[in-house]
Each structure stands twice: as structure tokens, then as C-alpha cells.
Short mmCIF file of C-alpha atoms in Angstrom, two decimals:
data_model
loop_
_atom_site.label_atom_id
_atom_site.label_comp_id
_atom_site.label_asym_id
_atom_site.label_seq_id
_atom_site.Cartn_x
_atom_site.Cartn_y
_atom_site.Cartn_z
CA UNK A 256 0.00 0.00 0.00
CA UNK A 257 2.62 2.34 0.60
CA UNK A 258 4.37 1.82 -2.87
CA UNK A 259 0.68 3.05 -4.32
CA UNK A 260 -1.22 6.38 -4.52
CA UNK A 261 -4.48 5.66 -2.72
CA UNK A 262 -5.55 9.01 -4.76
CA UNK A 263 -5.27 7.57 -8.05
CA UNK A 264 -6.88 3.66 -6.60
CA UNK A 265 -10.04 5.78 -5.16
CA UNK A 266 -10.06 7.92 -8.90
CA UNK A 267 -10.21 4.56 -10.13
CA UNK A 268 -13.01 3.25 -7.43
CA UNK A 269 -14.75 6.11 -7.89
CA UNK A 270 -14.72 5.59 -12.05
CA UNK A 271 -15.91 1.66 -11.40
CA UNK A 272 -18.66 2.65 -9.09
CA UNK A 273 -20.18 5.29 -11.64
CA UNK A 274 -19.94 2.93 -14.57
CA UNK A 275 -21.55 0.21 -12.93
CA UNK A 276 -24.32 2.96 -12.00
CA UNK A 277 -25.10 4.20 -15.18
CA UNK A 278 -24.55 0.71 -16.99
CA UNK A 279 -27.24 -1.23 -14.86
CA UNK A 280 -30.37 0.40 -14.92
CA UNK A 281 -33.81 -1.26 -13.91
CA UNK A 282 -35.04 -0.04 -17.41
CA UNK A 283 -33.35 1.57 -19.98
CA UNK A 284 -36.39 3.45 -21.21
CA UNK A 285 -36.52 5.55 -17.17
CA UNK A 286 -33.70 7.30 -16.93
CA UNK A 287 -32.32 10.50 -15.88
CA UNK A 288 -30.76 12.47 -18.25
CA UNK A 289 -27.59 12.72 -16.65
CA UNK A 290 -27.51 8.86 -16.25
CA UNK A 291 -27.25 8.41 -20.28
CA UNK A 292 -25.02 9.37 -22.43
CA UNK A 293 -25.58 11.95 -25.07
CA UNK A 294 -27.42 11.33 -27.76
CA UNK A 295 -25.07 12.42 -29.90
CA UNK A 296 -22.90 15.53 -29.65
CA UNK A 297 -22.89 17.28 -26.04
CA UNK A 298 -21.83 15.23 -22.92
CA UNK A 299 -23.92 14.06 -19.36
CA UNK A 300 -22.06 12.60 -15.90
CA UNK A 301 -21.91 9.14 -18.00
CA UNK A 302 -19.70 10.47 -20.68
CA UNK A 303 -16.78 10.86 -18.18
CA UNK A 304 -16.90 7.47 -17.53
CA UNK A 305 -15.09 5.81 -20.42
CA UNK A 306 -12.76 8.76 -20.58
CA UNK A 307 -11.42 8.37 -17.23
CA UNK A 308 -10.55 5.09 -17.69
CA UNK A 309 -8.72 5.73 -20.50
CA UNK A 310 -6.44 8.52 -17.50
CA UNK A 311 -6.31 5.81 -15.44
CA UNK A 312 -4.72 3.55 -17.38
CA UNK A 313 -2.31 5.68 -19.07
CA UNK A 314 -1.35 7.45 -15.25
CA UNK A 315 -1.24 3.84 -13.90
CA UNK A 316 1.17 2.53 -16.89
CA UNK A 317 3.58 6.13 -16.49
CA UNK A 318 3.98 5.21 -12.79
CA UNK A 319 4.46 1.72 -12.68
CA UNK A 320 6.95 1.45 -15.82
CA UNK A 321 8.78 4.60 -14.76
CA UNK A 322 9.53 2.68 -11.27
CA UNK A 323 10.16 -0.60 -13.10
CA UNK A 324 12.93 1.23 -14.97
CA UNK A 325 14.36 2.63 -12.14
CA UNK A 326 14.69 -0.97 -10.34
CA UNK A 327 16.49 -1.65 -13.44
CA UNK A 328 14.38 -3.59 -15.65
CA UNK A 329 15.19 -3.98 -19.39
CA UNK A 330 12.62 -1.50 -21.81
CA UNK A 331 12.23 -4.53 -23.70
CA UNK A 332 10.87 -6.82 -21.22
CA UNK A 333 8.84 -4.24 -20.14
CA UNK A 334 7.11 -3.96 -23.78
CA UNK A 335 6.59 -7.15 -23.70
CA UNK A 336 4.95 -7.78 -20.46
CA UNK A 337 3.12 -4.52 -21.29
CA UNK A 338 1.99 -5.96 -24.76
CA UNK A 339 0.70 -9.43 -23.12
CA UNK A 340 -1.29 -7.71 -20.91
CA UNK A 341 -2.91 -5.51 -23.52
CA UNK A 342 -3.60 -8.39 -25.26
CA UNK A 343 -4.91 -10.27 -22.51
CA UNK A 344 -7.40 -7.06 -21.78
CA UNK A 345 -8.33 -7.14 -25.47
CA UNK A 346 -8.84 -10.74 -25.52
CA UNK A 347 -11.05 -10.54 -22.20
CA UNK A 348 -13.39 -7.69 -23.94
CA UNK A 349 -13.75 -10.41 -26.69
CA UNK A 350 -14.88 -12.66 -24.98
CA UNK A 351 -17.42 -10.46 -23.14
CA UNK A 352 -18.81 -9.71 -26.22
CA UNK A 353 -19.11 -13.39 -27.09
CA UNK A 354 -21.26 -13.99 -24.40
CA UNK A 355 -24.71 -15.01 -24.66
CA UNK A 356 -25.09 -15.68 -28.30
CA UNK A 357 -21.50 -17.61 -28.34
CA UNK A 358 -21.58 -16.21 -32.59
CA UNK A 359 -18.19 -15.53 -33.92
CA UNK A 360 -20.25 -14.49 -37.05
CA UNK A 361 -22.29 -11.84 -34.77
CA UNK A 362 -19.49 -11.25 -32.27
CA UNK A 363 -19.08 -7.15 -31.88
CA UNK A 364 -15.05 -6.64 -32.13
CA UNK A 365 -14.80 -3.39 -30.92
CA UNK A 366 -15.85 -2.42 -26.91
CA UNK A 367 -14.44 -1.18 -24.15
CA UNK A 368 -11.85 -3.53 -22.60
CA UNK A 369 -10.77 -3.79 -26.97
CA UNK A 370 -10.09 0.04 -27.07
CA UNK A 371 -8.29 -0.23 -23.54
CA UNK A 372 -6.12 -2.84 -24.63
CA UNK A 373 -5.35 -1.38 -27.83
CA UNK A 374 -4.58 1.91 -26.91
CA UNK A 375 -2.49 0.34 -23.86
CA UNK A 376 -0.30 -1.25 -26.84
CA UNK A 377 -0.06 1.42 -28.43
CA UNK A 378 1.28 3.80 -26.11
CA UNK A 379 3.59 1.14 -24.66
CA UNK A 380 6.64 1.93 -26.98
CA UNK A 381 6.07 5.99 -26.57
CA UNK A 382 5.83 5.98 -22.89
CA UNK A 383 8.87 3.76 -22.67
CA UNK A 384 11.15 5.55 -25.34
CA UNK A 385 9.82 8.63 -25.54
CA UNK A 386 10.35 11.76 -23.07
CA UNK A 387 7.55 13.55 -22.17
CA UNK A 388 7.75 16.64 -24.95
CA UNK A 389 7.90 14.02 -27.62
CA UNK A 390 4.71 12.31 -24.89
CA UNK A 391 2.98 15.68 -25.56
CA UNK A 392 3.54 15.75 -29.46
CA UNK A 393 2.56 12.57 -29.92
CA UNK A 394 -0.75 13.67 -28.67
CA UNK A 395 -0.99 17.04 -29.93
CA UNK A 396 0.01 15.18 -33.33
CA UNK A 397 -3.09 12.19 -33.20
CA UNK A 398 -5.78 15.06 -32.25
CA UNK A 399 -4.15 16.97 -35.20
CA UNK A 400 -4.69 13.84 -37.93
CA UNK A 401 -7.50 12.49 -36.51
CA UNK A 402 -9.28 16.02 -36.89
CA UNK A 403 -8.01 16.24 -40.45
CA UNK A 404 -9.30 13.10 -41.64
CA UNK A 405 -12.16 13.24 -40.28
CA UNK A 406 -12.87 17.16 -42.15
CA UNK A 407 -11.19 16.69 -45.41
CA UNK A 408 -10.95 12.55 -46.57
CA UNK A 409 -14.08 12.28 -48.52
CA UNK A 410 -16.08 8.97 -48.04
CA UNK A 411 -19.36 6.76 -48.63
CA UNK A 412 -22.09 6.61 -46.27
CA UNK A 413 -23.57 2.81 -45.75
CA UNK A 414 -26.06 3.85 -49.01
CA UNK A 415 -23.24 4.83 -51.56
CA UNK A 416 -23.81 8.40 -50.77
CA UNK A 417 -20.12 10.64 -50.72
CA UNK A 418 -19.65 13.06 -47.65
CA UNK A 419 -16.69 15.33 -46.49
CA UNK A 420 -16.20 16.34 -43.35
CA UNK A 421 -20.02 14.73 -42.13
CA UNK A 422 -20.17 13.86 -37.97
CA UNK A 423 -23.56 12.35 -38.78
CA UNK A 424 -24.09 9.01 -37.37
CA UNK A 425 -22.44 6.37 -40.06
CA UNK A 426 -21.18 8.95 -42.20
CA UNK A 427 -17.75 10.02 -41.02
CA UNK A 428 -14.55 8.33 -41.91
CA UNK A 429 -14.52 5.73 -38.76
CA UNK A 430 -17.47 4.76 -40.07
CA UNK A 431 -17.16 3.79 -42.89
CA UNK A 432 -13.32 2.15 -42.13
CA UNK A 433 -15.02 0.20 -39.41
CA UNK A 434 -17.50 -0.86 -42.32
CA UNK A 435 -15.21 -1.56 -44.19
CA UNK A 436 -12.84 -3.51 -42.30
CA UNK A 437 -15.23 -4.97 -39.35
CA UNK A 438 -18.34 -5.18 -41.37
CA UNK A 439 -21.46 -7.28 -39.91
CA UNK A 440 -19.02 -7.31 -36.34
CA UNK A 441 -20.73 -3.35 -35.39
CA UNK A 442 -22.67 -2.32 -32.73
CA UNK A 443 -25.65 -3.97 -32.99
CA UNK A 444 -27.65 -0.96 -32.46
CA UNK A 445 -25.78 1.21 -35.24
CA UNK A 446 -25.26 -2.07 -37.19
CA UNK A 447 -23.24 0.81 -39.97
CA UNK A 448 -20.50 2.18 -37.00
CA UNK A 449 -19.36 1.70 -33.63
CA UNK A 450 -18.71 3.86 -30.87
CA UNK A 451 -15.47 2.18 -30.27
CA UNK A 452 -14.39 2.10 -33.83
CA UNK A 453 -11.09 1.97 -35.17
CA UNK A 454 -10.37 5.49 -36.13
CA UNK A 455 -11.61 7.19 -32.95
CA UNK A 456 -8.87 5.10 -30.91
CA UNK A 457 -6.46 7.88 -31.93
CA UNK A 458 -7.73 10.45 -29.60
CA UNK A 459 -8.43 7.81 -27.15
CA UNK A 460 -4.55 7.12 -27.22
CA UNK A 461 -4.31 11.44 -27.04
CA UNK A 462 -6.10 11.33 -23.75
CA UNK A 463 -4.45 7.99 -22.47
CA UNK A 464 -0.87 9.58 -22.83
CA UNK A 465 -2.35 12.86 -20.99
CA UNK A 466 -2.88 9.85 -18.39
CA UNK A 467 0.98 9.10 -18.59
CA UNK A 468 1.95 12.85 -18.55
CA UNK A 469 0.00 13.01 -15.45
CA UNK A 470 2.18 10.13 -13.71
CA UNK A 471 5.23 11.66 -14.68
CA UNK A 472 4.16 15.32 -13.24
CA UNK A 473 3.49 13.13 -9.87
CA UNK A 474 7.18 11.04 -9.89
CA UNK A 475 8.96 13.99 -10.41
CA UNK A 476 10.98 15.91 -8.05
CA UNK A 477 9.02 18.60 -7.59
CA UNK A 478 7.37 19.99 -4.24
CA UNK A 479 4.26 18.37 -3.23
CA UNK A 480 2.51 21.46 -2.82
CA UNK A 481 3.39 22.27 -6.83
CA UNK A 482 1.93 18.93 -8.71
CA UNK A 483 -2.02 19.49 -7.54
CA UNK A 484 -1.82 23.29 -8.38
CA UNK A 485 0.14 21.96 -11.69
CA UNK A 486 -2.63 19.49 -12.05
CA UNK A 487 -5.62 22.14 -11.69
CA UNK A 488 -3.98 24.52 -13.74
CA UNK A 489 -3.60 21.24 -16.43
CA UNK A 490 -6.77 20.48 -15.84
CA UNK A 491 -8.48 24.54 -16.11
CA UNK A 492 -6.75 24.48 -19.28
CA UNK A 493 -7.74 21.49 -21.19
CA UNK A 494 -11.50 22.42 -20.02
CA UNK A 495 -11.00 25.78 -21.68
CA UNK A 496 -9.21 24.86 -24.93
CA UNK A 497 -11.82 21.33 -25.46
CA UNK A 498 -14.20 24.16 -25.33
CA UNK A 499 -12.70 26.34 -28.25
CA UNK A 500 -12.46 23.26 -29.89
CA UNK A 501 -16.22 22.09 -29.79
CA UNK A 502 -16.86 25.98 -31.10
CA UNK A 503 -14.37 26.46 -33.55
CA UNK A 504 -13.48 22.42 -34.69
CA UNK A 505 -15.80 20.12 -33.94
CA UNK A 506 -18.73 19.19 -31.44
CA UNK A 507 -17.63 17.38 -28.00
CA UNK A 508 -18.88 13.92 -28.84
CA UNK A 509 -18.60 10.29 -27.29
CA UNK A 510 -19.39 8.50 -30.09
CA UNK A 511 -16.53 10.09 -32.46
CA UNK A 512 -14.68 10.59 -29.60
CA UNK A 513 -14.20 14.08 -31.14
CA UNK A 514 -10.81 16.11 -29.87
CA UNK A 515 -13.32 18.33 -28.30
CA UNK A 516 -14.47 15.58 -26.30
CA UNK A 517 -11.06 14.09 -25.55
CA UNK A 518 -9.50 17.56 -24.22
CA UNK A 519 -12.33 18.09 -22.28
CA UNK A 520 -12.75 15.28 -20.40
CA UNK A 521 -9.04 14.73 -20.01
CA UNK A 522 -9.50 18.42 -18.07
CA UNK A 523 -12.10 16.89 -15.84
CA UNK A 524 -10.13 13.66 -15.17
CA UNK A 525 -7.22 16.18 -13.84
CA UNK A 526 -9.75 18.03 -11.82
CA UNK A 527 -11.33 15.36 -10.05
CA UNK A 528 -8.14 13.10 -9.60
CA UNK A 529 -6.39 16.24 -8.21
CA UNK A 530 -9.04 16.34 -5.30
CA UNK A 531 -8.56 12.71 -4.93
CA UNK A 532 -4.57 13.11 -4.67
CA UNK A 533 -4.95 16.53 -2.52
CA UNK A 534 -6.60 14.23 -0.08
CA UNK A 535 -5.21 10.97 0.24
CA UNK A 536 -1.58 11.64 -0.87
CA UNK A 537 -0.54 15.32 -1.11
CA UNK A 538 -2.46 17.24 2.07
CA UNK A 539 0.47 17.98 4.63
CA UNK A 540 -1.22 16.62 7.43
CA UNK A 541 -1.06 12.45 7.98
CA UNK A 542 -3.27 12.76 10.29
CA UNK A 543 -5.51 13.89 7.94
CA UNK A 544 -4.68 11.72 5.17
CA UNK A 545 -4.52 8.47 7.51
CA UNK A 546 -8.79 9.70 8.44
CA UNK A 547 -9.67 10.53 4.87
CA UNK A 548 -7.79 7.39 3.77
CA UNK A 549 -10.64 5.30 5.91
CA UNK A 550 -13.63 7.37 4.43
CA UNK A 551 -11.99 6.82 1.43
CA UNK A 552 -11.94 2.58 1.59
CA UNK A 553 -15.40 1.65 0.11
CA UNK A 554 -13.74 3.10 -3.42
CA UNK A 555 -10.70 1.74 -2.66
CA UNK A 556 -12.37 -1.68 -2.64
CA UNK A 557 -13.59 -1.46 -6.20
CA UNK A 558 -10.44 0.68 -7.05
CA UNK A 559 -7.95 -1.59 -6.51
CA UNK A 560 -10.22 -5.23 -8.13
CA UNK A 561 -11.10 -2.42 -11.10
CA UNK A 562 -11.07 -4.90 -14.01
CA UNK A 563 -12.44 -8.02 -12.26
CA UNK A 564 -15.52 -5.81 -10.97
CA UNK A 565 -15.40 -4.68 -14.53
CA UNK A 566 -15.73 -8.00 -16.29
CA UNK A 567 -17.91 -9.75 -13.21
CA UNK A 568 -20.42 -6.78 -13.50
CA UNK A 569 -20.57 -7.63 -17.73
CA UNK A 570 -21.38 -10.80 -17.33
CA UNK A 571 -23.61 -11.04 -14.33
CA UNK A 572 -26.10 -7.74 -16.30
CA UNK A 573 -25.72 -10.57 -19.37
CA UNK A 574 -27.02 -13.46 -17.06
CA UNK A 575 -29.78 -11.40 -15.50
CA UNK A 576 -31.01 -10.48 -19.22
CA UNK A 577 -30.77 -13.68 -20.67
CA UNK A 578 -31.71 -16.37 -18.08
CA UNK A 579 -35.28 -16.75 -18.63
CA UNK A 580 -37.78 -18.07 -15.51
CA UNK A 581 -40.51 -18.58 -18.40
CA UNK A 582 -41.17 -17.47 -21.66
CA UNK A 583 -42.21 -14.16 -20.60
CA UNK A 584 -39.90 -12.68 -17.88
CA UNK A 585 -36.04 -12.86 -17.31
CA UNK A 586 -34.13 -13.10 -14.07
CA UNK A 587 -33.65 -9.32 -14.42
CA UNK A 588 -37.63 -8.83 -14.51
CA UNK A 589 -38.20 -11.11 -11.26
CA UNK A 590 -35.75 -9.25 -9.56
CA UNK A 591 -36.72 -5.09 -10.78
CA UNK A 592 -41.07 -6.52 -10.26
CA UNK A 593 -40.80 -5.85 -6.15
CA UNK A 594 -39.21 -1.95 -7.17
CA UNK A 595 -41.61 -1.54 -9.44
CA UNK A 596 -44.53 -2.46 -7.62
CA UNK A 597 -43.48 0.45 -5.25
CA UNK A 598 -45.15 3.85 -5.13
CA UNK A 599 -42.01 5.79 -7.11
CA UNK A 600 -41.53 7.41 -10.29
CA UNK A 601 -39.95 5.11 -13.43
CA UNK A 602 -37.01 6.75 -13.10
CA UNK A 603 -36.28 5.94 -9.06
CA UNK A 604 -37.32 2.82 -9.43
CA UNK A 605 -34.83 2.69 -12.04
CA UNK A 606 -32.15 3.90 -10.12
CA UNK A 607 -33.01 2.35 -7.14
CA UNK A 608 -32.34 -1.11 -9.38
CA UNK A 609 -28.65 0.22 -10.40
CA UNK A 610 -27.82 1.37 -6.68
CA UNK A 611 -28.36 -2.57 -5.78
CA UNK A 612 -26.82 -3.94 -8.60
CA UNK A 613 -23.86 -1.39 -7.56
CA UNK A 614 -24.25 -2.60 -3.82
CA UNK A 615 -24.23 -6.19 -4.75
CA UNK A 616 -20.74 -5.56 -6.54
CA UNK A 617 -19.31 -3.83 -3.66
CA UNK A 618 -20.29 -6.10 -1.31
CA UNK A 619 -18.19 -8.68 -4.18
CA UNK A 620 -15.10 -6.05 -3.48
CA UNK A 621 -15.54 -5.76 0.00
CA UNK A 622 -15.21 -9.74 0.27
CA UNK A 623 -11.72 -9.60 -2.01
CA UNK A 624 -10.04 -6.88 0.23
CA UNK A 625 -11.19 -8.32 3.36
CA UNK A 626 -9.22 -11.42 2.11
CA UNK A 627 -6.24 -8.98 0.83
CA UNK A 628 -7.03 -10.85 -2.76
CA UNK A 629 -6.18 -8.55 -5.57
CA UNK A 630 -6.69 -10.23 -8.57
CA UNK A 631 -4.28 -8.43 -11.59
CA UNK A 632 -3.32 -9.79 -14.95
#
């Protein structure tokens, strides 16, 4: 524990619990707007979600590499291990996906855990080899192409109709690459693009080395009263500039994973994490930290089991769904009838379903720290 930043385990808690909120609702047709994402361009609470964990895991990866090299490890074997667990991640979203209608002919390929994995890859050999103004390049450099493909490579729609520079739903570039390359393997909703496509992972990778910027700010030698104001200021700044961007570039928008949207929630990330790492690892006082360190457990129970709360919450929402007690109700429907039958609005009873689905989870973490079982891969 004392080789770790609690701050950035709680970030990650904190991330966990709020996806597994807005991912498990009684009924997807009652919710609150915040608790859904965007239709389209704009953002809610749920669009920092995915974002985040694309911070964590490139402030997680800075840190722990940037140690490993310092114990002396070869840059090498660290690619590789790094690489083998990417691929393990991608492999684990796979089979996620995979799960109930066991189809490689329907099987999605992109998702979440995919675009983690590959962007984890990715950024392996420019974290390791790369200082961080060639870190910051790199990024400026992917928001840069991604932006001009996107505005000036012409391209079909799913009908055989040409558009340049379009951000309407299946007729941008990604779209029609992920057609092209991944076709009848979409989001089954879209069927014609994916919100996890191929050519958005470029500004994913932007905001996952802002991650890895952010762990090197924190291992550096400066005074701990500098790196959260260098944080805030980081993070005041990328708010401002993703919003010049959604004005005078394009719209902040999930789906696309616009720069817009990437800058911008990359500024949040900074802001919230800094609060996180004010409190648990930078406030002067210990006495203080060791107090806020306790409130601070419950998130550091799903913070520190991220991506086995991750993949157990996937598949136990796919066993709820799709284990049928008779022809006409699912497991999921036995369980949400006693909240419904209560005197609420749609939407509480809705919520009230994802705050014990969350519960249920926690009480899954609780269980694994209270055994000191961390399970990693």
C-alpha cells in the first residue's frame, strides 16, 4: 500500500462505481438524463466514464513502468509484459462480447476492454522511449490527424452516398473504415459504425498519454505542494481549450470521440483526480490523510479489483437479461417486479435497481479486500 497512490486507486473506485451505476439500470427506457449518455454531440455525468478510464490507465502505466525502470528492468521486457497484458485485456473484452449468443459471425469486435487494450499497446513503446515533450507531441500530433481526416478525406455513407467532413451518425470516416474492415461485427444498435471504432482510438490514445503525462508530473521531483496546483492549472486548461475546440473544430462527442471531447474530459479527469490526490496523498497533514484514507476505503475496494468488478459486473447484467424463468420474464424482470410495484416514479425505481446492482458488486469487493485478494493480470 505504501508503494501506491491511494488518490489515483479511489479515482479509479470512484470511475468503477459510476460505470456500474449508469450501466445497470432497472429499465433503460426511465432514466435520468444525466444517467445516459448523449445522444449524440454534447456530454452528461456518464460520458466521463469511459474517458477516465482511458487517465487511469495511461497514469497507472507512467507510474508503474517509470519505477520498473528505475529498479532496473530492461525496456524490452517491459514492452513485452506490457503488450501481453494488452492483449490479454483485449482478448477478455472479446470474450465479453461473445457472451450469450457464443456467434463468432455476430461477435461485436470493438468495446471497451478492446479500445483499452489497444490503446495500452499502443502507447507502450512511446511511454517507454519517448520523453515527455515528444509524450505531448505525440498527442498534440493524433488530435491533429485524426481532426483532419475526419474534415477533409471524402467517403461513402452505408447507401453509396459521398460526404466530407459529415459527424452524422455512419457517415464520417470511422465509419465507414469500421465498415469496411469490421463489417457485420458493429454495434448492434448502429449495425453501420461503432462507438469504439477503429479510427476514434487515436484520440483515445491522445487522452491515455495525458494519463501518462500526469504520472510523470506526480514522480517527479518537484514539491508536493506544486503537482495538484500543476494538475488544476492542467486540468483549467484542457477544459477551456476542449471548449474552443467544440466551437471552432468540432462538437464534443462520445461517439466520435471528437478532440473536443477528448481535451475536455481529459481536463475533468485532472480536476477530479487532483481532489482525490490533494486528499489521500498530497495534504500535509497524515493525520488527515490516515482519516480521509478510511472514508476513502469503500472506493478503494472497487479501485484496486477495477477490471475483475469490470468483467464480473458484464457478465452477471448478461445473465440477468438472458436467463429466462418462463417465456415471458427474465431473471432481471423477477428481480426489478418488487421496485416496481413500489409507489415511485420510473425513473427511481430505475435507479433504485442500479444502486443494488452497484451494492451487490461492492459487497463482491468488500469480500476480495477483506481477504487482501487482488486479482491483476
Amino acid at each position: 500500500m505504501k508503494q501506491r497512490l491511494l488518490s489515483l486507486d479511489a479515482f479509479r473506485g470512484f470511475t468503477i462505481a459510476a460505470m456500474l451505476l449508469v450501466n445497470n439500470p432497472g429499465d433503460w427506457a426511465h432514466l435520468y438524463p444525466s444517467l445516459a449518455h448523449a445522444k449524440w454531440h454534447g456530454w452528461t455525468f456518464t460520458d466521463w466514464v469511459f474517458p477516465f478510464f482511458v487517465f487511469i490507465c495511461g497514469n497507472s502505466m507512467s507510474i508503474s513502468l517509470t519505477r520498473r525502470i528505475e529498479l532496473g528492468d530492461e525496456k524490452l521486457l517491459l514492452l513485452r509484459q506490457t503488450a501481453r497484458r494488452a492483449l490479454l485485456i483485449i482478448a477478455l473484452g472479446l470474450l465479453l462480447n461473445f457472451i450469450p449468443s457464443f456467434s463468432l459471425s455476430e461477435l461485436r469486435i470493438p468495446g471497451v476492454l478492446q479500445r483499452l487494450g489497444l490503446c495500452t499497446l499502443l502507447a507502450a513503446p512511446i511511454v517507454l522511449w519517448c520523453g515527455w515533450r515528444a509524450q505531448l507531441w505525440w498527442a498534440v500530433g493524433l488530435l491533429v490527424g485524426y481532426s483532419l481526416i475526419q474534415l477533409y478525406v471524402p467517403v461513402p455513407d452505408a447507401q453509396g452516398i459521398w460526404h466530407r467532413g459529415s459527424l452524422l451518425p455512419g457517415e464520417d470516416v470511422g465509419a465507414w473504415l469500421d465498415r469496411a474492415l469490421l463489417d457485420g461485427h458493429l454495434w448492434q444498435h448502429s449495425k453501420t459504425w461503432d462507438p469504439e471504432g477503429l479510427l476514434s482510438t487515436l484520440p483515445a490514445l491522445a487522452g491515455l498519454l495525458a494519463g501518462a503525462l500526469t504520472g510523470q508530473w506526480l514522480l517527479s521531483k518537484r514539491e508536493p505542494s506544486e503537482k495538484p496546483q500543476g494538475l488544476m492549472v492542467a486540468g483549467l486548461a484542457c477544459l477551456g481549450l476542449g471548449e474552443l475546440l467544440n466551437v471552432w473544430l468540432m462538437p464534443i462527442n462520445k461517439s466520435l470521440w471528437t478532440p473536443s471531447y477528448a481535451v475536455a474530459m481529459t481536463g475533468w479527469a485532472l480536476l477530479i483526480f487532483v481532489v482525490f490526490y490533494w486528499l489521500l496523498d498530497a495534504m500535509p497533514s497524515a493525520r488527515w490523510r490516515s482519516c480521509l484514507s478510511r472514508g476513502a476505503r469503500p472506493l478503494l475496494m472497487l479501485g484496486m479489483n477495477a477490471l475483475f468488478i469490470f468483467t464480473l459486473s458484464g457478465l452477471l447484467a448478461k445473465l440477468l437479461g438472458h436467463w429466462q424463468l418462463s417465456k415471458a420474464q427474465t431473471l432481471k424482470a423477477w428481480l426489478y417486479g418488487p421496485i416496481l410495484a413500489l409507489e415511485m416514479r420510473p425513473e427511481n425505481a430505475s435507479l433504485l435497481y442500479a444502486l443494488a446492482f452497484t451494492a451487490v458488486l461492492w459487497l463482491m469487493a468488500w469480500a476480495l479486500w477483506a481477504r487482501r485478494c487482488f486479482i491483476k493480470i
